[in-house]
CSV table of C-alpha atoms in Angstrom, one decimal:
chain,number,residue,atom,x,y,z
A,1,UNK,CA,149.2,-23.8,48.6
A,2,UNK,CA,151.0,-20.9,47.1
A,3,UNK,CA,154.6,-21.4,45.9
A,4,UNK,CA,157.4,-19.0,46.2
A,5,UNK,CA,159.2,-18.2,42.9
A,6,UNK,CA,162.7,-16.8,42.9
A,7,UNK,CA,163.2,-13.8,40.7
A,8,UNK,CA,166.4,-13.6,38.8
A,9,UNK,CA,168.5,-10.5,39.7
A,10,UNK,CA,171.0,-9.0,37.3
A,11,UNK,CA,174.7,-9.2,38.3
A,12,UNK,CA,175.0,-5.5,37.8
A,13,UNK,CA,172.3,-4.9,40.4
A,14,UNK,CA,174.0,-7.1,42.9
A,15,UNK,CA,177.3,-5.3,42.4
A,16,UNK,CA,175.6,-2.0,42.9
A,17,UNK,CA,174.1,-3.1,46.2
A,18,UNK,CA,177.5,-4.4,47.4
A,19,UNK,CA,179.1,-1.1,46.5
A,20,UNK,CA,176.4,0.9,48.2
A,21,UNK,CA,177.0,-1.1,51.4
A,22,UNK,CA,180.5,0.2,51.5
A,23,UNK,CA,179.2,3.7,51.2
A,24,UNK,CA,177.3,3.7,54.5
A,25,UNK,CA,179.2,6.1,56.9
A,26,UNK,CA,180.6,4.5,60.0
A,27,UNK,CA,179.2,6.1,63.1
A,28,UNK,CA,178.9,5.3,66.8
A,29,UNK,CA,175.4,5.4,68.3
A,30,UNK,CA,173.0,4.7,65.4
A,31,UNK,CA,170.5,7.1,67.0
A,32,UNK,CA,173.0,10.0,66.4
A,33,UNK,CA,173.8,9.0,62.9
A,34,UNK,CA,172.6,11.1,59.9
A,35,UNK,CA,170.3,9.3,57.5
A,36,UNK,CA,172.1,6.7,55.4
A,37,UNK,CA,172.0,7.5,51.7
A,38,UNK,CA,170.0,5.2,49.5
A,39,UNK,CA,171.6,3.4,46.6
A,40,UNK,CA,169.9,5.7,44.1
A,41,UNK,CA,171.0,8.8,46.0
A,42,UNK,CA,174.6,7.5,46.2
A,43,UNK,CA,174.7,6.8,42.5
A,44,UNK,CA,172.6,9.7,41.4
A,45,UNK,CA,170.2,7.5,39.6
A,46,UNK,CA,168.7,4.0,39.4
A,47,UNK,CA,170.3,0.9,40.9
A,48,UNK,CA,171.2,-0.3,37.4
A,49,UNK,CA,173.6,2.6,36.7
A,50,UNK,CA,176.5,0.5,38.1
A,51,UNK,CA,179.0,2.1,35.7
A,52,UNK,CA,178.8,5.4,37.5
A,53,UNK,CA,181.4,6.0,40.3
A,54,UNK,CA,180.1,5.9,43.9
A,55,UNK,CA,180.1,9.3,45.6
A,56,UNK,CA,181.4,9.7,49.2
A,57,UNK,CA,180.5,12.5,51.5
A,58,UNK,CA,183.3,14.7,52.8
A,59,UNK,CA,183.7,14.4,56.6
A,60,UNK,CA,182.3,10.9,56.8
A,61,UNK,CA,184.1,7.6,57.4
A,62,UNK,CA,183.6,4.6,55.2
A,63,UNK,CA,184.8,1.0,54.7
A,64,UNK,CA,186.1,1.2,51.2
A,65,UNK,CA,187.1,-1.9,49.1
A,66,UNK,CA,190.9,-2.1,49.0
A,67,UNK,CA,190.8,-2.7,45.3
A,68,UNK,CA,189.2,0.7,44.7
A,69,UNK,CA,191.8,2.7,46.7
A,70,UNK,CA,194.6,4.5,44.8
A,71,UNK,CA,198.0,5.4,46.4
A,72,UNK,CA,199.1,9.0,47.0
A,73,UNK,CA,201.2,10.0,44.1
A,74,UNK,CA,203.4,12.2,46.4
A,75,UNK,CA,203.4,9.8,49.4
A,76,UNK,CA,206.0,11.2,51.8
A,77,UNK,CA,207.0,7.7,52.8
A,78,UNK,CA,209.5,6.3,50.2
A,79,UNK,CA,210.5,3.1,52.0
A,80,UNK,CA,208.4,0.2,53.1
A,81,UNK,CA,210.3,-2.8,54.3
A,82,UNK,CA,208.7,-6.3,54.0
A,83,UNK,CA,208.9,-6.7,57.8
A,84,UNK,CA,207.1,-3.4,58.4
A,85,UNK,CA,204.2,-4.3,56.0
A,86,UNK,CA,204.0,-7.8,57.5
A,87,UNK,CA,203.8,-6.4,61.0
A,88,UNK,CA,200.9,-4.1,59.9
A,89,UNK,CA,199.1,-7.0,58.2
A,90,UNK,CA,199.3,-9.1,61.4
A,91,UNK,CA,198.1,-6.3,63.5
A,92,UNK,CA,195.1,-5.6,61.2
A,93,UNK,CA,194.2,-9.2,61.1
A,94,UNK,CA,194.4,-9.7,64.8
A,95,UNK,CA,193.2,-6.4,66.3
A,96,UNK,CA,191.5,-4.6,63.4
A,97,UNK,CA,192.1,-1.1,62.2
A,98,UNK,CA,192.7,1.2,65.1
A,99,UNK,CA,192.9,4.5,63.2
A,100,UNK,CA,191.2,5.5,60.0
A,101,UNK,CA,193.3,6.4,57.0
A,102,UNK,CA,192.5,9.6,55.1
A,103,UNK,CA,191.6,10.0,51.5
A,104,UNK,CA,189.8,12.2,49.0
A,105,UNK,CA,187.6,11.5,46.0
A,106,UNK,CA,188.8,13.0,42.7
A,107,UNK,CA,186.7,14.2,39.7
A,108,UNK,CA,186.7,10.7,38.2
A,109,UNK,CA,185.3,9.2,41.3
A,110,UNK,CA,188.5,7.5,42.3
A,111,UNK,CA,189.3,7.3,46.0
A,112,UNK,CA,192.9,8.5,46.5
A,113,UNK,CA,194.9,8.1,49.8
A,114,UNK,CA,196.2,11.1,51.6
A,115,UNK,CA,197.7,9.2,54.5
A,116,UNK,CA,197.6,5.5,55.2
A,117,UNK,CA,199.8,3.6,52.6
A,118,UNK,CA,201.2,1.2,55.1
A,119,UNK,CA,197.8,0.3,56.4
A,120,UNK,CA,196.6,-0.2,52.8
A,121,UNK,CA,199.6,-2.5,52.0
A,122,UNK,CA,199.0,-4.3,55.3
A,123,UNK,CA,195.3,-4.8,54.4
A,124,UNK,CA,196.2,-6.2,51.0
A,125,UNK,CA,198.8,-8.5,52.5
A,126,UNK,CA,196.3,-9.8,55.1
A,127,UNK,CA,193.6,-10.3,52.4
A,128,UNK,CA,191.2,-7.9,54.1
A,129,UNK,CA,188.4,-6.7,51.8
A,130,UNK,CA,188.1,-3.1,53.0
A,131,UNK,CA,190.1,-0.3,54.7
A,132,UNK,CA,188.4,2.4,56.8
A,133,UNK,CA,188.9,5.8,55.3
A,134,UNK,CA,187.9,9.3,56.4
A,135,UNK,CA,186.9,11.3,53.3
A,136,UNK,CA,188.5,14.8,53.2
A,137,UNK,CA,188.4,17.7,50.7
A,138,UNK,CA,190.7,17.2,47.7
A,139,UNK,CA,194.0,19.1,48.2
A,140,UNK,CA,194.4,22.0,45.8
A,141,UNK,CA,197.8,20.8,44.4
A,142,UNK,CA,200.3,18.0,44.7
A,143,UNK,CA,202.3,20.3,47.0
A,144,UNK,CA,199.4,20.6,49.4
A,145,UNK,CA,198.7,16.9,49.2
A,146,UNK,CA,202.3,16.1,50.1
A,147,UNK,CA,202.4,18.6,53.0
A,148,UNK,CA,199.2,17.3,54.5
A,149,UNK,CA,200.4,13.7,54.3
A,150,UNK,CA,203.8,14.5,55.7
A,151,UNK,CA,202.3,16.4,58.6
A,152,UNK,CA,200.3,13.3,59.5
A,153,UNK,CA,203.4,11.2,59.4
A,154,UNK,CA,205.5,13.6,61.5
A,155,UNK,CA,202.7,13.8,64.1
A,156,UNK,CA,202.9,10.0,64.4
A,157,UNK,CA,206.7,10.1,64.4
A,158,UNK,CA,206.4,7.8,61.3
A,159,UNK,CA,208.7,9.8,58.9
A,160,UNK,CA,212.4,9.1,58.6
A,161,UNK,CA,215.2,11.2,57.1
A,162,UNK,CA,215.7,8.5,54.5
A,163,UNK,CA,212.0,9.0,53.4
A,164,UNK,CA,212.6,12.7,53.3
A,165,UNK,CA,215.8,12.5,51.4
A,166,UNK,CA,214.4,10.3,48.6
A,167,UNK,CA,211.1,12.2,48.3
A,168,UNK,CA,212.6,15.7,48.5
A,169,UNK,CA,215.0,14.9,45.7
A,170,UNK,CA,212.0,13.8,43.6
A,171,UNK,CA,209.9,16.8,44.5
A,172,UNK,CA,212.6,19.3,43.6
A,173,UNK,CA,213.5,17.5,40.4
A,174,UNK,CA,209.8,17.7,39.4
A,175,UNK,CA,209.7,21.4,40.3
A,176,UNK,CA,206.9,20.9,42.9
A,177,UNK,CA,209.3,22.9,45.0
A,178,UNK,CA,211.6,24.9,42.7
A,179,UNK,CA,214.6,25.0,45.2
A,180,UNK,CA,215.8,23.6,48.4
A,181,UNK,CA,215.1,26.9,50.0
A,182,UNK,CA,211.5,26.9,48.9
A,183,UNK,CA,211.0,23.4,50.3
A,184,UNK,CA,212.7,24.4,53.6
A,185,UNK,CA,210.4,27.4,53.9
A,186,UNK,CA,207.2,25.5,53.1
A,187,UNK,CA,208.0,22.8,55.6
A,188,UNK,CA,209.3,25.3,58.2
A,189,UNK,CA,212.7,23.6,58.3
A,190,UNK,CA,216.2,25.1,58.3
A,191,UNK,CA,218.0,25.1,55.0
A,192,UNK,CA,221.0,23.3,56.6
A,193,UNK,CA,218.7,20.6,57.8
A,194,UNK,CA,217.3,20.1,54.3
A,195,UNK,CA,220.8,20.1,52.8
A,196,UNK,CA,222.0,17.4,55.3
A,197,UNK,CA,219.0,15.3,54.7
A,198,UNK,CA,219.2,15.5,50.9
A,199,UNK,CA,222.8,14.3,51.1
A,200,UNK,CA,221.4,10.9,52.1
A,201,UNK,CA,219.9,10.5,48.7
A,202,UNK,CA,223.4,9.6,47.4
A,203,UNK,CA,223.3,6.3,49.3
A,204,UNK,CA,223.0,3.1,47.2
A,205,UNK,CA,219.6,1.4,47.5
A,206,UNK,CA,221.2,-1.6,49.3
A,207,UNK,CA,222.4,0.6,52.1
A,208,UNK,CA,219.1,2.5,52.3
A,209,UNK,CA,217.1,-0.8,52.6
A,210,UNK,CA,219.6,-2.2,55.2
A,211,UNK,CA,219.4,0.8,57.4
A,212,UNK,CA,215.6,1.0,57.1
A,213,UNK,CA,215.3,-2.4,58.8
A,214,UNK,CA,216.6,-0.8,62.0
A,215,UNK,CA,214.5,2.1,63.3
A,216,UNK,CA,217.1,2.8,66.0
A,217,UNK,CA,219.6,3.8,63.2
A,218,UNK,CA,217.2,6.3,61.5
A,219,UNK,CA,218.3,9.5,63.1
A,220,UNK,CA,219.7,12.2,60.8
A,221,UNK,CA,223.0,12.2,62.8
A,222,UNK,CA,223.4,8.4,62.5
A,223,UNK,CA,222.5,8.3,58.9
A,224,UNK,CA,224.9,11.0,58.0
A,225,UNK,CA,227.7,9.2,59.9
A,226,UNK,CA,226.8,6.1,57.9
A,227,UNK,CA,226.9,8.1,54.7
A,228,UNK,CA,230.4,9.5,55.5
A,229,UNK,CA,231.7,6.0,56.3
A,230,UNK,CA,230.3,4.7,53.0
A,231,UNK,CA,232.1,7.5,51.1
A,232,UNK,CA,235.4,6.2,52.6
A,233,UNK,CA,234.9,2.4,52.8
A,234,UNK,CA,232.3,1.6,50.1
A,235,UNK,CA,229.1,-0.5,50.0
A,236,UNK,CA,230.1,-3.9,51.4
A,237,UNK,CA,231.9,-2.6,54.5
A,238,UNK,CA,229.1,-0.2,55.2
A,239,UNK,CA,226.5,-3.0,55.1
A,240,UNK,CA,228.6,-4.9,57.6
A,241,UNK,CA,228.8,-1.7,59.8
A,242,UNK,CA,225.1,-1.3,59.7
A,243,UNK,CA,224.5,-4.8,61.0
A,244,UNK,CA,227.2,-4.4,63.7
A,245,UNK,CA,225.8,-1.0,64.8
A,246,UNK,CA,222.3,-2.5,65.1
A,247,UNK,CA,223.5,-5.5,67.0
A,248,UNK,CA,225.9,-3.8,69.4
A,249,UNK,CA,224.0,-0.5,69.9
A,250,UNK,CA,226.7,1.8,68.4
A,251,UNK,CA,225.9,5.5,68.4
A,252,UNK,CA,226.6,8.0,65.7
A,253,UNK,CA,229.8,9.1,67.4
A,254,UNK,CA,231.1,5.5,67.3
A,255,UNK,CA,230.4,5.3,63.5
A,256,UNK,CA,232.1,8.7,63.0
A,257,UNK,CA,235.2,7.4,64.9
A,258,UNK,CA,235.3,4.4,62.6
A,259,UNK,CA,235.1,6.7,59.6
A,260,UNK,CA,238.0,8.8,60.8
A,261,UNK,CA,240.1,5.8,61.5
A,262,UNK,CA,239.4,4.4,58.1
A,263,UNK,CA,240.2,7.8,56.4
A,264,UNK,CA,243.6,7.8,58.0
A,265,UNK,CA,244.5,4.5,56.5
A,266,UNK,CA,246.2,4.2,53.1
A,267,UNK,CA,243.6,4.3,50.4
A,268,UNK,CA,244.3,1.7,47.8
A,269,UNK,CA,243.7,3.0,44.3
A,270,UNK,CA,243.6,0.9,41.2
A,271,UNK,CA,246.8,1.0,39.1
A,272,UNK,CA,246.4,2.7,35.8
A,273,UNK,CA,248.5,3.9,32.8
A,274,UNK,CA,247.9,7.3,31.2
A,275,UNK,CA,248.8,8.7,27.9
A,276,UNK,CA,248.3,12.3,26.8
A,277,UNK,CA,246.7,12.6,23.3
A,278,UNK,CA,246.5,15.3,20.7
A,279,UNK,CA,244.3,14.8,17.6
A,280,UNK,CA,243.4,17.5,15.0
A,281,UNK,CA,243.9,20.3,17.4
A,282,UNK,CA,242.1,18.6,20.3
A,283,UNK,CA,243.7,17.5,23.5
A,284,UNK,CA,242.8,14.5,25.7
A,285,UNK,CA,243.9,11.6,27.8
A,286,UNK,CA,243.7,7.8,27.5
A,287,UNK,CA,243.6,5.7,30.7
A,288,UNK,CA,243.9,2.0,31.1
A,289,UNK,CA,243.1,0.2,34.4
A,290,UNK,CA,244.8,-3.2,34.5
A,291,UNK,CA,243.1,-4.7,37.5
A,292,UNK,CA,239.5,-4.2,36.6
A,293,UNK,CA,239.8,-4.2,32.8
A,294,UNK,CA,238.6,-0.6,32.4
A,295,UNK,CA,239.6,2.0,29.9
A,296,UNK,CA,238.7,5.7,29.6
A,297,UNK,CA,239.1,8.1,26.7
A,298,UNK,CA,238.6,11.8,27.0
A,299,UNK,CA,239.0,14.4,24.2
A,300,UNK,CA,238.2,18.1,24.3
A,301,UNK,CA,238.0,20.7,21.5
A,302,UNK,CA,237.0,18.4,18.5
A,303,UNK,CA,235.1,19.9,15.6
A,304,UNK,CA,231.6,18.4,15.5
A,305,UNK,CA,232.2,16.4,12.3
A,306,UNK,CA,235.5,15.0,13.7
A,307,UNK,CA,233.7,14.0,16.9
A,308,UNK,CA,231.1,12.3,14.9
A,309,UNK,CA,233.7,10.5,12.8
A,310,UNK,CA,235.6,9.2,16.0
A,311,UNK,CA,232.3,8.1,17.6
A,312,UNK,CA,231.4,6.1,14.5
A,313,UNK,CA,234.8,4.4,14.4
A,314,UNK,CA,234.6,3.5,18.1
A,315,UNK,CA,231.1,2.1,17.9
A,316,UNK,CA,232.1,0.1,14.9
A,317,UNK,CA,234.4,-1.9,17.2
A,318,UNK,CA,231.4,-3.2,19.0
A,319,UNK,CA,229.0,-4.8,16.6
A,320,UNK,CA,225.5,-5.3,17.7
A,321,UNK,CA,224.6,-8.9,18.7
């Protein structure tokens, strides 16, 4: 009786086959599907060449291992709350992925997201092995990549003014858009809208994160009312206001009224002592704030060597530990 002998298979060959399985396009009726590429076709050579990146076909949809997906470097979403990611993870685990994310493959063979960061984070949180991606042509520039991704978010009503404020500030600072006007023109938005949105970038991170937890507070009018209240009352009282607004259903007019009432009150300023200074032709001022233990020194008109001498003497008062 003939015996069956198991043949040892190299680990690299097993890995290659597993990768190739993820490269099979997802289609509906298998009779209508194009021929599935073989492993050698996908890798451009033999099965053993597992070091070569897998190639994906533009226009096809694949289940791609989450560990091989890179985030969009100019992702228009800047804020992902823990509750939002957890909600996505639960949905993916319970109902599966309803809509494919989109991505492109770069020259190095890496799969880079265009749109779908929340789904990717949700898949990782849920411990899912793959994410379904539609492969698209690589955008010609970071600007084009950003605009394509943002358009997808806007279409799903998944883009908040806070996301825009944070991301626009970054894109302008990186000269992806040279000016606010250039950004407004590219996105077909009014310059006044862009300016009001960018003003939200002043908000402290605690306030941004707190507001982001309540989707009903994320209109531009409400967020600017919150910003104006913060400018008058500070961080702690603004955090309390956000919680109250979310609980009671306050509108932006209610928040604006609170800000006006607060602005009419006496603003308590820290007590300070000031002394005018003159030193070697330079003029300045020394301030001491008793309550918070703060001091400020300002001198203008010093010669460079004198400025260096004073700086050295001040720093000598604070020996390095």
